[in-house]
């Protein structure tokens, strides 16, 4: 881990960090990944339970205990690196509000995670280093594939980060205070997108 | 994000672009993050969404052997840092004492917070370190040592000087309506608070430093820390249990 003060803080760094951790999760067998997705889908929206899992996993990691994911036909044993990566994403997911977590599950069901991931990536790419509020145009094709309900869902998901997306325009108002939450949302979307690719 | 979180995060950002101030997430954590409280770090640290700490319900003083100087607290209900440890009470030097929080995010114009910092005085801490050793048999320390946890001490807090009620100025920080949520089958799951009352003396943001324990009962709080430092020397860790968790 790079000491906080020395880290170059930009979206590229976040992207690399998230990529590195997703690669670790990717090492899980397909059934392991599917089992992880099922577990997360049940826990998202229950912040306390998600935090409990986070603590349990951290404890197991520190004590060198084994952790397995229930899967058929064979349970998947988690390596230390995979546990660390899962913890990274649990950290991101618990940063989100319960409502955002529930919206993620809905988005998963509706298979619109790739669009949402692209949207958040695009917003962060453009504004990460912006320390002032401002109105920015939204790439018109980013949301064009979404139906009305999916659009509402997506607006609500980023809206709960504190970012206002306006359809008329379309545009959004960047607020630097939303950066932490959007970064966590980006990581959460990346993980869920990865785990749901096959299904 | 709750309105309280909005406020504490905005405050942390405003006071400390260097990012080592941690905002409090909930009013329930009000008592957990006083100066000298012991906390645990919750997760792998990343700058992008910040480190978070978990309340341990203990302070550093709880895990030290009883000592005469500074005097032992006998009434924890009336615990006063000023009398006990000469904790330095100082106004903010680099930022104004009254910080106006986020007009732009929909808080009303009267939403101002009067705050002050409370920080542990280095000299008082050094005296404490010399005079009072760790209580090695303390069950909390034993448990933490067994689990190989790192412990952190709250060294500085920013707290409210007056009770304040913050209200949204008509505009919520989100631009979607509750009926939209009903459409998504999420009716009742979103609780938009329009205002929050923050009591006087409520810690809003805090700064921690890692506690380092050498041997059985020696302790220190170094000025500079890095992620490889462990509160407990790993070689002193008792035999590891081999348990299997299934998720």
CSV table of C-alpha atoms in Angstrom, one decimal:
chain,number,residue,atom,x,y,z
A,1,UNK,CA,0.0,0.0,0.0
A,2,UNK,CA,1.3,3.4,-0.9
A,3,UNK,CA,1.4,5.8,2.1
A,4,UNK,CA,-1.5,8.1,1.8
A,5,UNK,CA,0.5,11.3,1.6
A,6,UNK,CA,2.6,10.0,-1.2
A,7,UNK,CA,-0.1,8.7,-3.4
A,8,UNK,CA,-0.9,10.4,-6.7
A,9,UNK,CA,-4.6,10.8,-6.4
A,10,UNK,CA,-6.3,10.7,-9.8
A,11,UNK,CA,-8.8,8.6,-11.5
A,12,UNK,CA,-6.1,6.6,-13.3
A,13,UNK,CA,-4.7,5.5,-10.0
A,14,UNK,CA,-8.1,4.4,-8.8
A,15,UNK,CA,-8.8,2.6,-12.0
A,16,UNK,CA,-5.5,0.7,-11.6
A,17,UNK,CA,-6.2,-0.1,-8.0
A,18,UNK,CA,-9.6,-1.4,-8.8
A,19,UNK,CA,-8.3,-3.4,-11.7
A,20,UNK,CA,-5.6,-5.0,-9.5
A,21,UNK,CA,-8.2,-6.1,-7.0
A,22,UNK,CA,-10.7,-7.3,-9.6
A,23,UNK,CA,-7.9,-9.5,-11.1
A,24,UNK,CA,-7.5,-11.2,-7.7
A,25,UNK,CA,-11.3,-11.9,-7.6
A,26,UNK,CA,-11.1,-13.1,-11.1
A,27,UNK,CA,-8.8,-15.9,-10.0
A,28,UNK,CA,-11.7,-17.5,-8.2
A,29,UNK,CA,-13.3,-20.4,-10.0
A,30,UNK,CA,-16.5,-19.6,-11.9
A,31,UNK,CA,-18.6,-21.4,-9.3
A,32,UNK,CA,-16.7,-19.5,-6.6
A,33,UNK,CA,-17.5,-16.2,-8.3
A,34,UNK,CA,-21.1,-17.1,-8.7
A,35,UNK,CA,-21.3,-18.0,-5.0
A,36,UNK,CA,-19.7,-14.7,-4.1
A,37,UNK,CA,-22.3,-12.9,-6.2
A,38,UNK,CA,-25.2,-14.8,-4.6
A,39,UNK,CA,-23.8,-14.0,-1.1
A,40,UNK,CA,-23.4,-10.3,-1.9
A,41,UNK,CA,-26.8,-10.0,-3.5
A,42,UNK,CA,-28.3,-11.3,-0.2
A,43,UNK,CA,-26.3,-9.0,1.9
A,44,UNK,CA,-26.5,-5.8,-0.1
A,45,UNK,CA,-28.9,-3.4,1.5
A,46,UNK,CA,-28.2,-4.8,5.0
A,47,UNK,CA,-25.3,-2.6,6.0
A,48,UNK,CA,-24.8,-4.1,9.4
A,49,UNK,CA,-24.6,-7.7,8.0
A,50,UNK,CA,-22.2,-6.5,5.3
A,51,UNK,CA,-20.0,-4.9,8.0
A,52,UNK,CA,-20.2,-8.1,10.1
A,53,UNK,CA,-18.9,-10.1,7.2
A,54,UNK,CA,-16.2,-7.6,6.6
A,55,UNK,CA,-15.0,-7.9,10.2
A,56,UNK,CA,-15.2,-11.7,10.2
A,57,UNK,CA,-13.1,-11.8,7.1
A,58,UNK,CA,-10.6,-9.4,8.5
A,59,UNK,CA,-10.3,-11.4,11.6
A,60,UNK,CA,-9.8,-14.6,9.7
A,61,UNK,CA,-7.2,-13.0,7.6
A,62,UNK,CA,-5.3,-11.8,10.6
A,63,UNK,CA,-5.4,-15.1,12.3
A,64,UNK,CA,-4.5,-17.1,9.2
A,65,UNK,CA,-7.8,-18.9,9.3
A,66,UNK,CA,-9.2,-20.5,6.1
A,67,UNK,CA,-12.3,-19.1,4.5
A,68,UNK,CA,-14.3,-21.0,1.9
A,69,UNK,CA,-17.2,-20.0,-0.3
A,70,UNK,CA,-20.1,-22.5,-0.4
A,71,UNK,CA,-20.3,-23.7,-3.9
A,72,UNK,CA,-21.5,-26.7,-5.9
A,73,UNK,CA,-20.1,-29.2,-6.6
A,74,UNK,CA,-17.1,-28.1,-4.4
A,75,UNK,CA,-16.6,-25.3,-2.0
A,76,UNK,CA,-14.1,-22.7,-3.1
A,77,UNK,CA,-11.2,-22.0,-0.8
A,78,UNK,CA,-10.2,-18.3,-0.7
A,79,UNK,CA,-6.5,-17.5,-1.0
A,80,UNK,CA,-5.2,-14.7,1.2
A,81,UNK,CA,-4.9,-12.4,-1.8
A,82,UNK,CA,-8.5,-13.0,-2.8
A,83,UNK,CA,-9.7,-12.4,0.7
A,84,UNK,CA,-7.8,-9.1,0.7
A,85,UNK,CA,-9.4,-8.2,-2.6
A,86,UNK,CA,-12.9,-9.1,-1.4
A,87,UNK,CA,-12.2,-7.0,1.7
A,88,UNK,CA,-11.3,-4.1,-0.5
A,89,UNK,CA,-14.6,-4.3,-2.3
A,90,UNK,CA,-16.5,-4.8,0.9
A,91,UNK,CA,-15.0,-1.6,2.1
A,92,UNK,CA,-16.3,0.1,-1.0
A,93,UNK,CA,-19.8,-1.4,-0.7
A,94,UNK,CA,-20.2,-0.6,2.9
A,95,UNK,CA,-19.2,3.0,2.1
A,96,UNK,CA,-22.5,3.2,0.1
A,97,UNK,CA,-25.8,3.8,1.7
A,98,UNK,CA,-28.2,0.9,2.1
A,99,UNK,CA,-30.4,2.5,-0.5
A,100,UNK,CA,-27.6,2.5,-3.0
A,101,UNK,CA,-26.8,-1.1,-2.2
A,102,UNK,CA,-30.4,-2.0,-2.9
A,103,UNK,CA,-30.3,-0.1,-6.1
A,104,UNK,CA,-27.2,-2.1,-7.1
A,105,UNK,CA,-29.1,-5.4,-6.6
A,106,UNK,CA,-31.9,-4.0,-8.7
A,107,UNK,CA,-29.4,-2.9,-11.4
A,108,UNK,CA,-27.9,-6.4,-11.3
A,109,UNK,CA,-31.3,-8.0,-11.9
A,110,UNK,CA,-31.9,-5.6,-14.8
A,111,UNK,CA,-28.4,-6.2,-16.2
A,112,UNK,CA,-27.6,-2.5,-16.5
A,113,UNK,CA,-24.4,-2.5,-14.5
A,114,UNK,CA,-22.2,-2.0,-17.6
A,115,UNK,CA,-24.0,1.2,-18.5
A,116,UNK,CA,-23.8,2.5,-14.9
A,117,UNK,CA,-20.1,1.6,-14.6
A,118,UNK,CA,-19.4,3.5,-17.9
A,119,UNK,CA,-21.4,6.5,-16.6
A,120,UNK,CA,-19.6,6.7,-13.2
A,121,UNK,CA,-16.2,6.1,-15.0
A,122,UNK,CA,-17.0,8.9,-17.4
A,123,UNK,CA,-18.0,11.3,-14.6
A,124,UNK,CA,-14.9,10.5,-12.5
A,125,UNK,CA,-12.6,10.6,-15.5
A,126,UNK,CA,-13.8,14.2,-16.3
A,127,UNK,CA,-14.0,15.6,-12.9
A,128,UNK,CA,-11.8,13.7,-10.5
A,129,UNK,CA,-9.3,16.6,-10.0
A,130,UNK,CA,-12.0,19.3,-10.0
A,131,UNK,CA,-12.2,20.9,-6.6
A,132,UNK,CA,-15.0,23.3,-7.5
A,133,UNK,CA,-18.7,22.6,-8.3
A,134,UNK,CA,-19.8,23.0,-11.8
A,135,UNK,CA,-22.2,21.8,-14.5
A,136,UNK,CA,-20.9,19.4,-17.0
A,137,UNK,CA,-22.4,17.9,-20.1
A,138,UNK,CA,-23.2,14.2,-20.1
A,139,UNK,CA,-22.2,12.2,-23.2
A,140,UNK,CA,-25.7,11.8,-24.8
A,141,UNK,CA,-25.1,8.1,-25.8
A,142,UNK,CA,-24.2,7.0,-22.3
A,143,UNK,CA,-27.7,6.6,-21.1
A,144,UNK,CA,-29.4,6.1,-24.5
A,145,UNK,CA,-29.8,2.4,-24.1
A,146,UNK,CA,-31.8,2.6,-20.9
A,147,UNK,CA,-35.5,2.5,-20.6
A,148,UNK,CA,-37.5,4.8,-18.3
A,149,UNK,CA,-37.3,2.5,-15.3
A,150,UNK,CA,-33.6,1.8,-15.7
A,151,UNK,CA,-33.0,5.5,-16.2
A,152,UNK,CA,-34.7,6.3,-12.9
A,153,UNK,CA,-32.7,3.6,-11.2
A,154,UNK,CA,-29.5,4.9,-12.5
A,155,UNK,CA,-30.3,8.5,-11.7
A,156,UNK,CA,-31.2,7.4,-8.2
A,157,UNK,CA,-28.0,5.4,-7.8
A,158,UNK,CA,-25.7,8.3,-8.6
A,159,UNK,CA,-28.1,10.8,-7.1
A,160,UNK,CA,-27.7,9.1,-3.7
A,161,UNK,CA,-24.0,9.8,-4.1
A,162,UNK,CA,-25.0,13.5,-4.2
A,163,UNK,CA,-24.6,13.9,-7.9
A,164,UNK,CA,-27.5,15.5,-9.7
A,165,UNK,CA,-28.1,14.2,-13.2
A,166,UNK,CA,-30.5,16.3,-15.4
A,167,UNK,CA,-32.1,14.7,-18.4
A,168,UNK,CA,-32.7,18.1,-20.0
A,169,UNK,CA,-29.4,18.7,-21.6
A,170,UNK,CA,-28.3,16.2,-20.5
A,171,UNK,CA,-25.9,17.3,-17.9
A,172,UNK,CA,-24.9,16.8,-14.3
A,173,UNK,CA,-23.6,19.0,-11.5
A,174,UNK,CA,-20.3,17.9,-10.2
A,175,UNK,CA,-19.7,18.3,-6.5
A,176,UNK,CA,-16.3,17.4,-5.1
A,177,UNK,CA,-17.8,16.1,-1.9
A,178,UNK,CA,-19.3,13.3,-3.9
A,179,UNK,CA,-15.9,12.0,-5.0
A,180,UNK,CA,-15.4,9.4,-2.2
A,181,UNK,CA,-18.8,7.9,-2.6
A,182,UNK,CA,-18.5,7.9,-6.4
A,183,UNK,CA,-15.1,6.1,-6.1
A,184,UNK,CA,-16.7,3.5,-3.8
A,185,UNK,CA,-19.6,3.2,-6.3
A,186,UNK,CA,-17.2,2.7,-9.1
A,187,UNK,CA,-15.4,-0.1,-7.3
A,188,UNK,CA,-18.7,-1.7,-6.2
A,189,UNK,CA,-20.0,-1.6,-9.8
A,190,UNK,CA,-16.7,-3.0,-11.1
A,191,UNK,CA,-16.9,-6.0,-8.8
A,192,UNK,CA,-20.6,-6.7,-9.5
A,193,UNK,CA,-20.0,-6.3,-13.2
A,194,UNK,CA,-17.1,-8.8,-13.1
A,195,UNK,CA,-19.1,-11.3,-11.0
A,196,UNK,CA,-22.2,-11.1,-13.2
A,197,UNK,CA,-20.5,-11.3,-16.6
A,198,UNK,CA,-20.9,-15.0,-17.1
A,199,UNK,CA,-24.5,-15.1,-15.8
B,1,UNK,CA,-25.8,9.5,2.4
B,2,UNK,CA,-27.4,10.9,5.6
B,3,UNK,CA,-27.3,14.6,6.2
B,4,UNK,CA,-25.1,14.1,9.2
B,5,UNK,CA,-22.6,12.3,7.0
B,6,UNK,CA,-22.9,15.1,4.4
B,7,UNK,CA,-21.9,17.6,7.1
B,8,UNK,CA,-19.0,15.6,8.6
B,9,UNK,CA,-17.5,14.8,5.2
B,10,UNK,CA,-17.8,18.4,4.0
B,11,UNK,CA,-16.1,19.5,7.3
B,12,UNK,CA,-13.3,17.0,6.9
B,13,UNK,CA,-12.7,18.1,3.4
B,14,UNK,CA,-12.8,21.8,4.3
B,15,UNK,CA,-10.5,21.5,7.3
B,16,UNK,CA,-8.1,19.0,6.0
B,17,UNK,CA,-7.3,18.5,2.3
B,18,UNK,CA,-4.5,16.2,3.4
B,19,UNK,CA,-7.1,13.6,4.2
B,20,UNK,CA,-6.0,12.3,7.6
B,21,UNK,CA,-9.1,13.6,9.3
B,22,UNK,CA,-11.8,11.0,9.5
B,23,UNK,CA,-15.4,12.0,9.4
B,24,UNK,CA,-17.9,10.4,11.9
B,25,UNK,CA,-20.5,8.4,10.1
B,26,UNK,CA,-23.3,8.5,12.6
B,27,UNK,CA,-24.6,10.3,15.6
B,28,UNK,CA,-24.5,6.9,17.4
B,29,UNK,CA,-20.7,7.1,17.3
B,30,UNK,CA,-20.9,10.3,19.4
B,31,UNK,CA,-19.1,8.8,22.4
B,32,UNK,CA,-16.7,6.5,20.6
B,33,UNK,CA,-14.2,9.0,19.3
B,34,UNK,CA,-13.2,11.2,22.2
B,35,UNK,CA,-9.5,12.1,22.7
B,36,UNK,CA,-7.5,9.0,23.8
B,37,UNK,CA,-10.3,6.6,22.7
B,38,UNK,CA,-8.9,3.3,21.4
B,39,UNK,CA,-10.3,2.4,17.9
B,40,UNK,CA,-9.7,-0.4,15.4
B,41,UNK,CA,-9.2,0.2,11.7
B,42,UNK,CA,-12.0,-1.4,9.8
B,43,UNK,CA,-10.6,-2.2,6.5
B,44,UNK,CA,-7.8,-2.1,4.0
B,45,UNK,CA,-7.0,1.5,3.6
B,46,UNK,CA,-7.4,3.3,0.4
B,47,UNK,CA,-7.4,7.0,-0.1
B,48,UNK,CA,-10.3,6.9,-2.5
B,49,UNK,CA,-13.0,6.3,0.1
B,50,UNK,CA,-11.0,6.8,3.2
B,51,UNK,CA,-10.1,4.6,6.2
B,52,UNK,CA,-12.8,4.0,8.7
B,53,UNK,CA,-12.4,3.1,12.4
B,54,UNK,CA,-14.5,1.0,14.7
B,55,UNK,CA,-15.3,1.9,18.3
B,56,UNK,CA,-13.7,-0.3,21.0
B,57,UNK,CA,-15.5,1.2,24.0
B,58,UNK,CA,-12.1,1.6,25.7
B,59,UNK,CA,-9.7,4.5,26.1
B,60,UNK,CA,-6.0,4.3,26.4
B,61,UNK,CA,-6.4,5.2,30.1
B,62,UNK,CA,-8.6,2.1,30.6
B,63,UNK,CA,-5.8,-0.2,29.6
B,64,UNK,CA,-3.0,1.4,31.6
B,65,UNK,CA,-2.0,0.4,35.1
B,66,UNK,CA,-3.5,2.7,37.7
B,67,UNK,CA,-1.2,5.6,38.4
B,68,UNK,CA,-1.0,8.6,40.6
B,69,UNK,CA,-0.1,11.1,38.0
B,70,UNK,CA,-2.1,12.1,36.1
B,71,UNK,CA,-4.7,11.2,38.7
B,72,UNK,CA,-6.9,8.2,38.2
B,73,UNK,CA,-10.4,8.9,37.2
B,74,UNK,CA,-12.8,7.7,39.8
B,75,UNK,CA,-16.0,8.8,38.2
B,76,UNK,CA,-16.1,8.0,34.6
B,77,UNK,CA,-19.5,9.8,34.3
B,78,UNK,CA,-17.8,13.1,35.0
B,79,UNK,CA,-14.7,12.3,33.2
B,80,UNK,CA,-12.8,15.5,32.4
B,81,UNK,CA,-9.8,15.5,30.2
B,82,UNK,CA,-8.8,19.0,31.3
B,83,UNK,CA,-8.4,18.0,34.9
B,84,UNK,CA,-6.9,14.7,34.2
B,85,UNK,CA,-4.5,15.0,31.5
B,86,UNK,CA,-4.1,18.6,30.6
B,87,UNK,CA,-5.5,17.9,27.3
B,88,UNK,CA,-4.9,20.9,25.2
B,89,UNK,CA,-8.0,22.8,24.3
B,90,UNK,CA,-7.2,25.1,21.4
B,91,UNK,CA,-9.1,27.1,18.9
B,92,UNK,CA,-8.4,26.3,15.3
B,93,UNK,CA,-5.3,28.2,14.2
B,94,UNK,CA,-5.4,27.9,10.4
B,95,UNK,CA,-9.1,27.9,9.9
B,96,UNK,CA,-11.8,30.2,11.4
B,97,UNK,CA,-13.4,29.0,14.6
B,98,UNK,CA,-16.8,29.1,13.0
B,99,UNK,CA,-17.0,27.2,9.9
B,100,UNK,CA,-19.9,27.6,7.6
B,101,UNK,CA,-20.8,24.2,6.2
B,102,UNK,CA,-21.9,23.9,2.6
B,103,UNK,CA,-24.3,26.6,1.6
B,104,UNK,CA,-24.2,25.1,-1.8
B,105,UNK,CA,-25.4,21.7,-1.0
B,106,UNK,CA,-28.8,22.7,0.1
B,107,UNK,CA,-28.2,23.6,3.7
B,108,UNK,CA,-29.9,26.7,4.9
B,109,UNK,CA,-28.0,29.9,5.3
B,110,UNK,CA,-28.2,29.8,9.0
B,111,UNK,CA,-26.6,26.4,9.1
B,112,UNK,CA,-23.3,27.3,10.8
B,113,UNK,CA,-21.3,25.1,13.1
B,114,UNK,CA,-19.3,26.5,15.9
B,115,UNK,CA,-16.5,24.1,16.4
B,116,UNK,CA,-13.3,23.6,18.4
B,117,UNK,CA,-10.4,21.2,18.3
B,118,UNK,CA,-9.4,19.1,21.2
B,119,UNK,CA,-6.1,17.6,21.0
B,120,UNK,CA,-3.9,15.5,23.3
B,121,UNK,CA,-1.0,17.6,24.5
B,122,UNK,CA,2.3,16.0,23.5
B,123,UNK,CA,3.9,16.7,26.9
B,124,UNK,CA,1.0,15.3,28.8
B,125,UNK,CA,1.1,12.2,26.7
B,126,UNK,CA,4.9,11.8,27.2
B,127,UNK,CA,4.5,12.1,30.9
B,128,UNK,CA,1.7,9.5,30.9
B,129,UNK,CA,3.9,7.1,28.9
B,130,UNK,CA,6.7,7.4,31.4
B,131,UNK,CA,4.5,7.1,34.4
B,132,UNK,CA,1.9,4.5,33.5
B,133,UNK,CA,2.6,1.1,31.9
B,134,UNK,CA,0.2,-1.0,30.1
B,135,UNK,CA,-1.9,-3.3,32.1
B,136,UNK,CA,-0.8,-6.5,30.3
B,137,UNK,CA,-3.6,-8.6,31.7
B,138,UNK,CA,-6.3,-6.4,30.5
B,139,UNK,CA,-8.8,-8.6,28.7
B,140,UNK,CA,-9.3,-6.2,25.9
B,141,UNK,CA,-5.5,-6.0,25.2
B,142,UNK,CA,-5.3,-9.8,25.5
B,143,UNK,CA,-8.0,-10.3,22.9
B,144,UNK,CA,-6.5,-7.8,20.6
B,145,UNK,CA,-3.1,-9.3,20.9
B,146,UNK,CA,-4.5,-12.7,20.1
B,147,UNK,CA,-6.3,-11.4,17.1
B,148,UNK,CA,-3.3,-9.5,15.9
B,149,UNK,CA,-5.4,-6.3,15.6
B,150,UNK,CA,-3.8,-2.9,15.2
B,151,UNK,CA,-5.0,-0.3,17.7
B,152,UNK,CA,-5.2,3.4,17.1
B,153,UNK,CA,-5.6,6.3,19.6
B,154,UNK,CA,-7.8,9.2,18.9
B,155,UNK,CA,-5.4,12.2,19.2
B,156,UNK,CA,-7.4,15.1,17.9
B,157,UNK,CA,-11.1,15.7,17.5
B,158,UNK,CA,-13.2,18.6,16.1
B,159,UNK,CA,-16.4,19.0,18.1
B,160,UNK,CA,-19.4,21.3,18.2
B,161,UNK,CA,-19.4,24.2,20.6
B,162,UNK,CA,-23.1,24.7,20.4
B,163,UNK,CA,-26.1,22.5,19.6
B,164,UNK,CA,-27.0,23.2,16.0
B,165,UNK,CA,-29.9,22.2,13.8
B,166,UNK,CA,-29.0,21.9,10.2
B,167,UNK,CA,-31.8,21.9,7.6
B,168,UNK,CA,-32.0,21.5,3.9
B,169,UNK,CA,-32.9,24.7,2.2
B,170,UNK,CA,-35.8,23.2,0.3
B,171,UNK,CA,-33.6,21.4,-2.2
B,172,UNK,CA,-32.7,17.8,-1.4
B,173,UNK,CA,-29.3,16.7,-2.6
B,174,UNK,CA,-30.9,14.3,-5.0
B,175,UNK,CA,-32.9,15.1,-8.0
B,176,UNK,CA,-35.3,12.2,-8.1
B,177,UNK,CA,-38.7,11.9,-6.5
B,178,UNK,CA,-39.9,9.4,-4.0
B,179,UNK,CA,-42.7,8.2,-6.3
B,180,UNK,CA,-39.8,7.2,-8.6
B,181,UNK,CA,-38.7,4.9,-5.9
B,182,UNK,CA,-42.1,3.4,-5.5
B,183,UNK,CA,-41.9,2.5,-9.2
B,184,UNK,CA,-38.7,0.6,-8.5
B,185,UNK,CA,-40.4,-1.3,-5.6
B,186,UNK,CA,-38.3,0.5,-3.1
B,187,UNK,CA,-41.1,2.4,-1.4
B,188,UNK,CA,-40.3,3.1,2.2
B,189,UNK,CA,-36.7,2.2,1.9
B,190,UNK,CA,-35.4,5.7,1.4
B,191,UNK,CA,-35.5,8.0,4.4
B,192,UNK,CA,-34.8,11.5,3.3
B,193,UNK,CA,-34.1,13.5,6.4
B,194,UNK,CA,-34.7,17.2,6.1
B,195,UNK,CA,-32.9,18.2,9.2
B,196,UNK,CA,-30.6,17.0,11.9
B,197,UNK,CA,-29.8,18.4,15.3
B,198,UNK,CA,-26.2,18.0,16.4
B,199,UNK,CA,-25.7,18.3,20.1
B,200,UNK,CA,-23.1,20.4,21.8
B,201,UNK,CA,-19.8,18.6,22.2
B,202,UNK,CA,-20.5,16.2,19.4
B,203,UNK,CA,-17.4,15.0,17.7
B,204,UNK,CA,-17.6,15.4,14.0
B,205,UNK,CA,-14.2,14.5,12.7
B,206,UNK,CA,-11.1,13.0,14.3
B,207,UNK,CA,-7.5,12.1,13.7
B,208,UNK,CA,-5.8,9.0,15.0
B,209,UNK,CA,-2.3,7.7,15.6
B,210,UNK,CA,-1.2,4.1,15.9
B,211,UNK,CA,-0.5,2.6,19.3
B,212,UNK,CA,2.7,0.6,19.4
B,213,UNK,CA,3.2,-2.0,22.2
B,214,UNK,CA,6.7,-3.2,23.0
B,215,UNK,CA,6.9,-6.4,25.1
B,216,UNK,CA,4.3,-6.8,27.8
B,217,UNK,CA,3.7,-3.4,29.1
B,218,UNK,CA,5.6,-0.7,27.2
B,219,UNK,CA,3.8,1.6,24.8
B,220,UNK,CA,4.3,4.6,22.6
B,221,UNK,CA,2.5,6.6,20.0
B,222,UNK,CA,5.0,7.4,17.2
B,223,UNK,CA,4.7,10.5,15.2
B,224,UNK,CA,5.1,8.8,11.9
B,225,UNK,CA,3.4,5.5,11.0
B,226,UNK,CA,3.2,3.3,8.0
B,227,UNK,CA,1.0,0.4,7.0
B,228,UNK,CA,3.6,-2.2,7.9
B,229,UNK,CA,3.7,-1.2,11.5
B,230,UNK,CA,1.9,-3.6,13.9
B,231,UNK,CA,0.6,-2.6,17.3
B,232,UNK,CA,1.6,-6.0,18.8
B,233,UNK,CA,4.9,-7.6,17.9
B,234,UNK,CA,3.9,-10.6,15.7
B,235,UNK,CA,6.5,-12.8,17.3
B,236,UNK,CA,4.7,-12.5,20.6
B,237,UNK,CA,1.4,-13.8,19.1
B,238,UNK,CA,0.2,-17.0,20.7
B,239,UNK,CA,-0.3,-20.2,18.6
B,240,UNK,CA,-2.8,-19.5,15.8
B,241,UNK,CA,-6.0,-21.3,15.8
B,242,UNK,CA,-6.9,-23.0,12.6
B,243,UNK,CA,-10.6,-22.4,12.0
B,244,UNK,CA,-12.5,-22.7,8.8
B,245,UNK,CA,-15.1,-20.0,8.0
B,246,UNK,CA,-17.7,-20.7,5.4
B,247,UNK,CA,-19.3,-17.7,3.7
